[in-house]
Amino acid sequence: MSEGPLKGIKVVEFAGQGPGPCAGMMFADMGAEVIVVDRKVANSNAADMGAAVDGAKYTFINRGKKSIAVNMKTAEGVETVLKLLEDADVLLEGFRPGVMERLGLGPKVCLDRNPKLIFGRMTGWGQSGPLSHAAGHDSNYIGVSGAFWYGGRQGGVPTAPLTLAGDLGGGAMILLWGVMCALMHANKTGEGQVVDAAMTDGSAYISSLLLMMNNNGVLADQFGSSWADGGAPWNETYECADGGFVNICALEPQFYQELLERLALTENPTFANQWDMPNWPKGKVELTEIFRSKTRDQWCELLEGTDVCFAPVLNFKEAAKHPHNVARGTYMNIDGVLQPAPAPKFSRSKPAVGVPPIAGADTDELLRAAGLDEATIAELKAKGAV
């Protein structure tokens, strides 16, 4: 049996939900040793993703990983984690900003112990910016980034946008992931290989969380009947009085309670039980009317930056001006063209953004760099080869 291209790479992943564990799965799939630092006591505030169904086998996002349960509220627990990190290549964590620091496992402490460690941080809003400490979910993040907007259709609310899951998520990002893995394999072995990245395979791969929820019974096969696909009133996009849209995804119980408090719904029997599915259609009707009572900006003033898990649904021009995106430099303007800045952010490396070249502008320079003399270059030009 052949070994994965990342064999020899050690990854320490702090247990969580969503894209962080999915990234850990991808490392493990490619042969890396992935050690999950689990909690000694389960987090009572975590959303129920169905992981308890029939033990751990359905939580395939942890496939191939090893697990250690640690009480990180003790000095001994923190020291245990630091020992794991001494020879690790990568750390993955998906906590809110400041949590790792409060645990005594922030970047400075970890990098002092292992200067070569790659400290990978996964959050929705980023480590900085005015929204960085607010709760949120996928639909909120892509709402404020501008990515949600063009999933809309005339006469309806914005839904999942085109190109993200197939072309870019399942295509470009999976291709990049495969090439990176193969490069590391080549650096160790001297062996190159073909990376066959199909968007069908890739979009299935990045659907891991959805498939896992489907296997666990959290996400039903019947479209629009589960919380994750628009069935729940507290996970939906709503139109506002001015024709704008806002998105909420108050999944966890404490976030749902804050939503009720801020909308003055704590005494409304329709919303008394978050998981009372027969009341969900009525709840949608009521929330539809509530959100139509104010403009999008008024809702932002009341809810943005709170733990309601909220975001306005912005178009790209609006997204580029949003204070959170401005603070993080999410967008840039080069020669009058709005475009996204490189992501993610690095603590040392600073990506340099260039401008698109005119076709053929660098031909001579590149041919010289390849070792061709002027006569050969002239001959290639004469023959129309370049």
Coordinates of C-alpha atoms in Angstrom, one line a residue:
M1 CA 0.0 0.0 0.0
S2 CA 1.5 3.4 -1.0
E3 CA 2.0 6.1 1.5
G4 CA 0.3 9.5 1.4
P5 CA 2.4 12.4 0.2
L6 CA 2.3 14.1 3.7
K7 CA 3.7 11.1 5.5
G8 CA 6.1 12.4 8.2
I9 CA 4.1 15.6 8.8
K10 CA 2.7 15.9 12.3
V11 CA -0.5 18.0 12.8
V12 CA -2.0 18.8 16.2
E13 CA -5.6 19.7 15.8
F14 CA -7.7 21.2 18.7
A15 CA -11.1 19.6 18.6
G16 CA -13.9 21.7 17.2
Q17 CA -16.5 21.8 14.4
G18 CA -16.7 22.8 10.8
P19 CA -13.8 23.7 8.5
G20 CA -11.0 23.2 11.0
P21 CA -11.7 19.5 11.5
C22 CA -12.3 19.2 7.8
A23 CA -8.8 20.5 7.1
G24 CA -7.5 18.1 9.6
M25 CA -9.2 15.3 7.8
M26 CA -7.6 16.4 4.6
F27 CA -4.2 16.3 6.2
A28 CA -4.8 12.8 7.6
D29 CA -6.1 11.6 4.2
M30 CA -2.8 12.6 2.7
G31 CA -0.8 10.6 5.2
A32 CA 0.0 13.2 7.9
E33 CA -0.2 12.1 11.5
V34 CA -3.1 14.2 12.9
I35 CA -3.5 14.3 16.7
V36 CA -6.8 15.7 17.9
V37 CA -6.7 17.3 21.3
D38 CA -10.2 16.5 22.6
R39 CA -11.9 17.9 25.7
K40 CA -12.0 15.8 28.9
V41 CA -15.5 17.1 29.4
A42 CA -17.8 17.8 26.4
N43 CA -18.8 21.3 25.6
S44 CA -22.4 21.7 26.5
N45 CA -22.8 24.8 24.3
A46 CA -21.7 23.1 21.1
A47 CA -24.3 22.5 18.4
D48 CA -25.5 18.9 18.1
M49 CA -24.1 17.7 14.8
G50 CA -25.2 14.1 15.5
A51 CA -21.7 12.9 16.5
A52 CA -23.1 10.7 19.3
V53 CA -25.1 8.5 16.9
D54 CA -23.7 5.0 17.1
G55 CA -20.4 6.1 18.5
A56 CA -17.6 7.9 16.6
K57 CA -17.9 6.0 13.3
Y58 CA -20.3 8.5 11.8
T59 CA -18.0 11.4 12.6
F60 CA -15.8 10.5 9.6
I61 CA -14.4 14.0 9.5
N62 CA -12.0 12.6 12.2
R63 CA -11.0 9.6 10.0
G64 CA -7.4 8.6 10.3
K65 CA -6.7 10.9 13.2
K66 CA -5.5 10.0 16.7
S67 CA -7.2 11.5 19.8
I68 CA -5.9 12.6 23.2
A69 CA -8.3 13.9 25.8
V70 CA -6.8 16.8 27.8
N71 CA -8.1 19.1 30.6
M72 CA -6.5 22.3 29.4
K73 CA -7.8 24.2 32.4
T74 CA -4.9 22.6 34.3
A75 CA -1.2 23.5 34.1
E76 CA -0.4 19.9 33.5
G77 CA -2.8 19.7 30.7
V78 CA -1.3 22.7 29.0
E79 CA 2.2 21.3 29.4
T80 CA 1.1 18.0 27.9
V81 CA -0.2 19.9 24.8
L82 CA 3.1 21.9 24.6
K83 CA 5.0 18.6 24.6
L84 CA 2.9 17.4 21.7
L85 CA 3.8 20.5 19.8
E86 CA 7.5 20.4 20.3
D87 CA 8.0 18.2 17.2
A88 CA 4.8 19.1 15.4
D89 CA 4.8 20.7 12.0
V90 CA 1.3 22.2 12.1
L91 CA -1.2 23.3 14.7
L92 CA -4.9 23.8 13.8
E93 CA -7.4 25.6 16.0
G94 CA -10.8 27.1 15.4
F95 CA -11.6 29.0 18.6
R96 CA -12.7 32.6 18.9
P97 CA -9.8 35.1 19.0
G98 CA -8.1 35.1 22.4
V99 CA -9.2 31.6 23.6
M100 CA -5.8 29.9 22.8
E101 CA -4.0 32.8 24.5
R102 CA -6.2 32.5 27.6
L103 CA -5.4 28.7 27.7
G104 CA -1.7 29.5 27.7
L105 CA -1.3 28.1 24.2
G106 CA -1.1 31.3 22.1
P107 CA 1.3 31.7 19.2
K108 CA 4.1 33.2 21.2
V109 CA 4.1 30.4 23.8
C110 CA 3.9 27.7 21.1
L111 CA 6.5 29.2 18.8
D112 CA 8.9 29.8 21.7
R113 CA 8.6 26.0 22.3
N114 CA 8.8 25.1 18.5
P115 CA 10.0 28.0 16.3
K116 CA 9.2 26.0 13.1
L117 CA 5.6 25.4 14.0
I118 CA 2.9 26.5 11.6
F119 CA 0.1 27.9 13.8
G120 CA -3.1 27.5 11.7
R121 CA -6.1 29.6 12.9
M122 CA -9.6 29.1 11.5
T123 CA -12.3 31.6 12.3
G124 CA -15.3 33.1 10.6
W125 CA -14.5 36.7 11.0
G126 CA -10.7 36.6 11.4
Q127 CA -8.4 37.4 14.3
S128 CA -8.9 41.1 14.0
G129 CA -11.6 43.5 12.9
P130 CA -14.7 44.9 14.6
L131 CA -16.7 41.6 14.2
S132 CA -13.9 39.3 15.2
H133 CA -15.4 38.4 18.6
A134 CA -19.0 37.9 17.4
A135 CA -20.6 34.6 16.9
G136 CA -21.5 33.5 13.4
H137 CA -21.9 30.7 10.9
D138 CA -21.2 30.1 7.2
S139 CA -24.1 32.0 5.8
N140 CA -23.3 35.0 8.0
Y141 CA -19.7 35.1 6.8
I142 CA -20.5 34.9 3.1
G143 CA -23.3 37.4 3.7
V144 CA -20.9 40.1 4.8
S145 CA -18.2 39.2 2.4
G146 CA -20.4 39.7 -0.7
A147 CA -20.2 36.1 -1.7
F148 CA -23.9 35.4 -0.8
W149 CA -25.4 38.1 -3.0
Y150 CA -25.4 36.5 -6.4
G151 CA -27.1 33.4 -5.3
G152 CA -30.3 35.4 -5.4
R153 CA -33.0 35.2 -8.0
Q154 CA -35.5 37.9 -9.0
G155 CA -38.4 37.8 -6.6
G156 CA -36.6 35.6 -4.0
V157 CA -34.0 35.9 -1.3
P158 CA -30.3 35.2 -1.9
T159 CA -29.4 31.5 -1.5
A160 CA -26.1 29.6 -2.1
P161 CA -24.1 31.4 -4.8
L162 CA -22.7 30.0 -8.0
T163 CA -19.0 29.0 -8.6
L164 CA -18.0 28.7 -4.9
A165 CA -18.8 25.0 -4.2
G166 CA -17.9 23.7 -7.7
D167 CA -15.4 25.8 -9.7
L168 CA -13.5 27.2 -6.8
G169 CA -14.1 25.1 -3.6
G170 CA -14.3 21.7 -5.3
G171 CA -12.0 22.7 -8.2
A172 CA -9.3 25.3 -7.6
M173 CA -8.9 24.7 -3.9
I174 CA -8.8 20.9 -4.2
L175 CA -6.3 21.3 -7.0
L176 CA -4.1 23.5 -4.9
W177 CA -4.4 21.1 -2.0
G178 CA -3.4 18.2 -4.2
V179 CA -0.5 20.0 -5.7
M180 CA 0.8 21.1 -2.3
C181 CA 0.6 17.6 -1.0
A182 CA 2.4 16.3 -4.1
L183 CA 5.1 19.0 -3.8
M184 CA 5.9 18.0 -0.2
H185 CA 6.0 14.3 -1.4
A186 CA 8.4 15.3 -4.1
N187 CA 10.6 17.2 -1.7
K188 CA 11.0 14.1 0.4
T189 CA 11.3 11.5 -2.4
G190 CA 12.3 13.2 -5.6
E191 CA 9.3 11.6 -7.2
G192 CA 6.8 13.7 -9.2
Q193 CA 3.2 12.6 -9.8
V194 CA 0.0 13.5 -11.6
V195 CA -2.7 15.3 -9.5
D196 CA -6.2 14.5 -11.0
A197 CA -8.5 17.2 -9.5
A198 CA -12.1 16.8 -10.7
M199 CA -14.8 19.2 -9.5
T200 CA -17.2 16.3 -9.0
D201 CA -14.7 14.6 -6.6
G202 CA -13.8 17.9 -5.0
S203 CA -17.3 19.2 -4.4
A204 CA -18.2 15.8 -2.8
Y205 CA -15.0 16.1 -0.6
I206 CA -15.9 19.6 0.7
S207 CA -19.5 18.4 1.3
S208 CA -18.1 16.3 4.1
L209 CA -19.9 18.2 6.9
L210 CA -23.2 17.9 5.0
L211 CA -22.8 14.2 4.3
M212 CA -21.8 13.6 7.9
M213 CA -25.0 15.4 9.1
N214 CA -27.1 13.4 6.6
N215 CA -25.6 10.1 7.8
N216 CA -26.4 11.2 11.4
G217 CA -30.0 12.1 10.6
V218 CA -29.4 15.8 11.3
L219 CA -30.0 16.7 7.7
A220 CA -32.9 14.9 6.0
D221 CA -33.2 13.8 2.4
Q222 CA -36.3 15.8 2.0
F223 CA -35.3 19.3 0.8
G224 CA -36.0 22.2 3.1
S225 CA -37.1 20.2 6.1
S226 CA -34.0 20.4 8.3
W227 CA -32.4 23.3 10.2
A228 CA -29.4 23.3 7.8
D229 CA -31.3 23.7 4.6
G230 CA -33.8 26.3 5.3
G231 CA -36.4 24.5 7.4
A232 CA -35.7 26.4 10.6
P233 CA -36.9 30.1 11.1
W234 CA -33.7 30.8 13.0
N235 CA -31.4 29.8 10.1
E236 CA -32.8 31.9 7.2
T237 CA -32.3 35.0 5.0
Y238 CA -35.0 37.6 5.4
E239 CA -36.0 40.7 3.4
C240 CA -36.0 44.1 5.1
A241 CA -38.2 47.1 4.8
D242 CA -35.9 48.7 2.3
G243 CA -35.6 45.6 0.1
G244 CA -32.2 44.7 1.6
F245 CA -31.6 41.3 3.1
V246 CA -30.2 40.0 6.4
N247 CA -29.1 36.5 7.4
I248 CA -29.4 34.8 10.8
C249 CA -28.1 31.3 11.9
A250 CA -28.7 31.2 15.7
L251 CA -28.0 27.4 15.9
E252 CA -26.5 27.0 19.4
P253 CA -29.0 27.4 22.3
Q254 CA -27.3 30.4 23.9
F255 CA -27.3 32.2 20.5
Y256 CA -30.9 31.4 19.9
Q257 CA -31.8 32.8 23.4
E258 CA -30.0 36.0 22.6
L259 CA -31.9 36.3 19.3
L260 CA -35.2 36.0 21.2
E261 CA -34.2 38.6 23.7
R262 CA -33.1 41.1 21.1
L263 CA -36.3 40.6 19.1
A264 CA -38.5 40.7 22.2
L265 CA -39.7 37.1 21.5
T266 CA -38.9 35.4 24.8
E267 CA -42.6 35.3 25.8
N268 CA -43.8 34.3 22.3
P269 CA -45.0 30.6 22.4
T270 CA -44.1 30.0 18.8
F271 CA -40.4 30.3 19.7
A272 CA -40.5 28.7 23.1
N273 CA -38.8 25.5 21.9
Q274 CA -36.1 26.0 19.3
W275 CA -36.5 22.4 18.0
D276 CA -40.3 22.3 17.9
M277 CA -40.3 21.6 14.1
P278 CA -44.1 21.8 13.7
N279 CA -43.9 25.4 14.7
W280 CA -41.1 26.3 12.3
P281 CA -43.4 27.4 9.4
K282 CA -45.3 29.7 11.7
G283 CA -42.0 31.0 13.1
K284 CA -40.9 31.8 9.6
V285 CA -44.0 33.8 8.9
E286 CA -43.6 35.8 12.1
L287 CA -39.9 36.5 11.6
T288 CA -40.6 37.5 8.0
E289 CA -43.0 40.2 9.2
I290 CA -40.6 41.2 12.0
F291 CA -37.6 41.7 9.7
R292 CA -39.8 43.6 7.2
S293 CA -40.5 46.1 9.9
K294 CA -37.0 47.7 9.8
T295 CA -34.4 48.6 7.2
R296 CA -31.3 46.5 6.8
D297 CA -29.2 49.2 8.4
Q298 CA -31.5 49.4 11.4
W299 CA -31.2 45.6 11.8
C300 CA -27.4 46.0 11.6
E301 CA -27.5 48.6 14.3
L302 CA -29.4 46.2 16.6
L303 CA -27.8 42.9 15.8
E304 CA -24.5 43.1 14.1
G305 CA -21.5 42.2 16.2
T306 CA -23.7 40.3 18.8
D307 CA -23.9 36.6 19.4
V308 CA -27.1 36.3 17.4
C309 CA -25.1 34.9 14.5
F310 CA -26.2 37.7 12.1
A311 CA -25.0 39.4 9.0
P312 CA -26.3 41.7 6.3
V313 CA -26.3 40.2 2.8
L314 CA -24.1 42.6 0.9
N315 CA -23.2 43.0 -2.8
F316 CA -19.5 43.3 -3.6
K317 CA -19.4 47.1 -3.7
E318 CA -21.1 47.2 -0.3
A319 CA -18.9 44.4 1.1
A320 CA -15.7 46.4 0.1
K321 CA -16.9 49.3 2.3
H322 CA -18.1 47.3 5.3
P323 CA -16.1 48.3 8.4
H324 CA -15.0 44.7 9.2
N325 CA -13.7 44.1 5.7
V326 CA -12.0 47.5 5.6
A327 CA -10.3 46.8 9.0
R328 CA -9.0 43.4 7.7
G329 CA -8.1 44.6 4.2
T330 CA -10.3 42.0 2.7
Y331 CA -10.7 43.8 -0.6
M332 CA -8.2 46.0 -2.5
N333 CA -8.5 48.3 -5.5
I334 CA -5.8 48.1 -8.2
D335 CA -5.9 50.5 -11.1
G336 CA -9.6 51.1 -10.4
V337 CA -10.5 47.3 -10.3
L338 CA -12.1 46.0 -7.1
Q339 CA -10.6 42.6 -6.2
P340 CA -10.1 40.4 -3.1
A341 CA -6.8 40.6 -1.2
P342 CA -4.9 37.3 -0.8
A343 CA -6.0 35.1 2.1
P344 CA -5.2 33.9 4.6
K345 CA -3.2 36.4 6.6
F346 CA 0.3 35.4 7.7
S347 CA 2.3 36.5 10.7
R348 CA 5.6 36.6 8.8
S349 CA 5.0 36.1 5.1
K350 CA 3.5 39.1 3.2
P351 CA 2.1 38.2 -0.2
A352 CA 2.8 40.7 -2.9
V353 CA 0.0 41.4 -5.3
G354 CA 1.1 42.2 -8.8
V355 CA -0.8 43.4 -11.9
P356 CA -2.0 41.3 -14.8
P357 CA 0.7 41.3 -17.6
I358 CA 0.0 42.2 -21.2
A359 CA 0.1 38.9 -23.2
G360 CA 3.7 38.3 -24.3
A361 CA 5.2 41.3 -22.5
D362 CA 7.9 39.2 -20.7
T363 CA 8.7 36.8 -23.5
D364 CA 12.3 37.9 -24.0
E365 CA 13.1 38.1 -20.3
L366 CA 11.8 34.6 -19.7
L367 CA 13.6 33.0 -22.6
R368 CA 16.9 34.6 -21.5
A369 CA 16.3 33.2 -18.0
A370 CA 15.7 29.8 -19.6
G371 CA 19.3 30.0 -21.1
L372 CA 18.4 31.0 -24.7
D373 CA 20.8 33.5 -26.4
E374 CA 19.6 36.4 -28.5
A375 CA 20.1 34.7 -31.8
T376 CA 17.9 31.8 -30.7
I377 CA 15.3 34.1 -29.4
A378 CA 15.3 36.0 -32.7
E379 CA 15.0 32.8 -34.7
L380 CA 12.0 31.7 -32.6
K381 CA 10.4 35.0 -33.3
A382 CA 11.1 34.8 -37.0
K383 CA 9.5 31.4 -37.1
G384 CA 6.5 32.8 -35.2
A385 CA 7.1 30.4 -32.4
V386 CA 7.0 33.2 -29.8

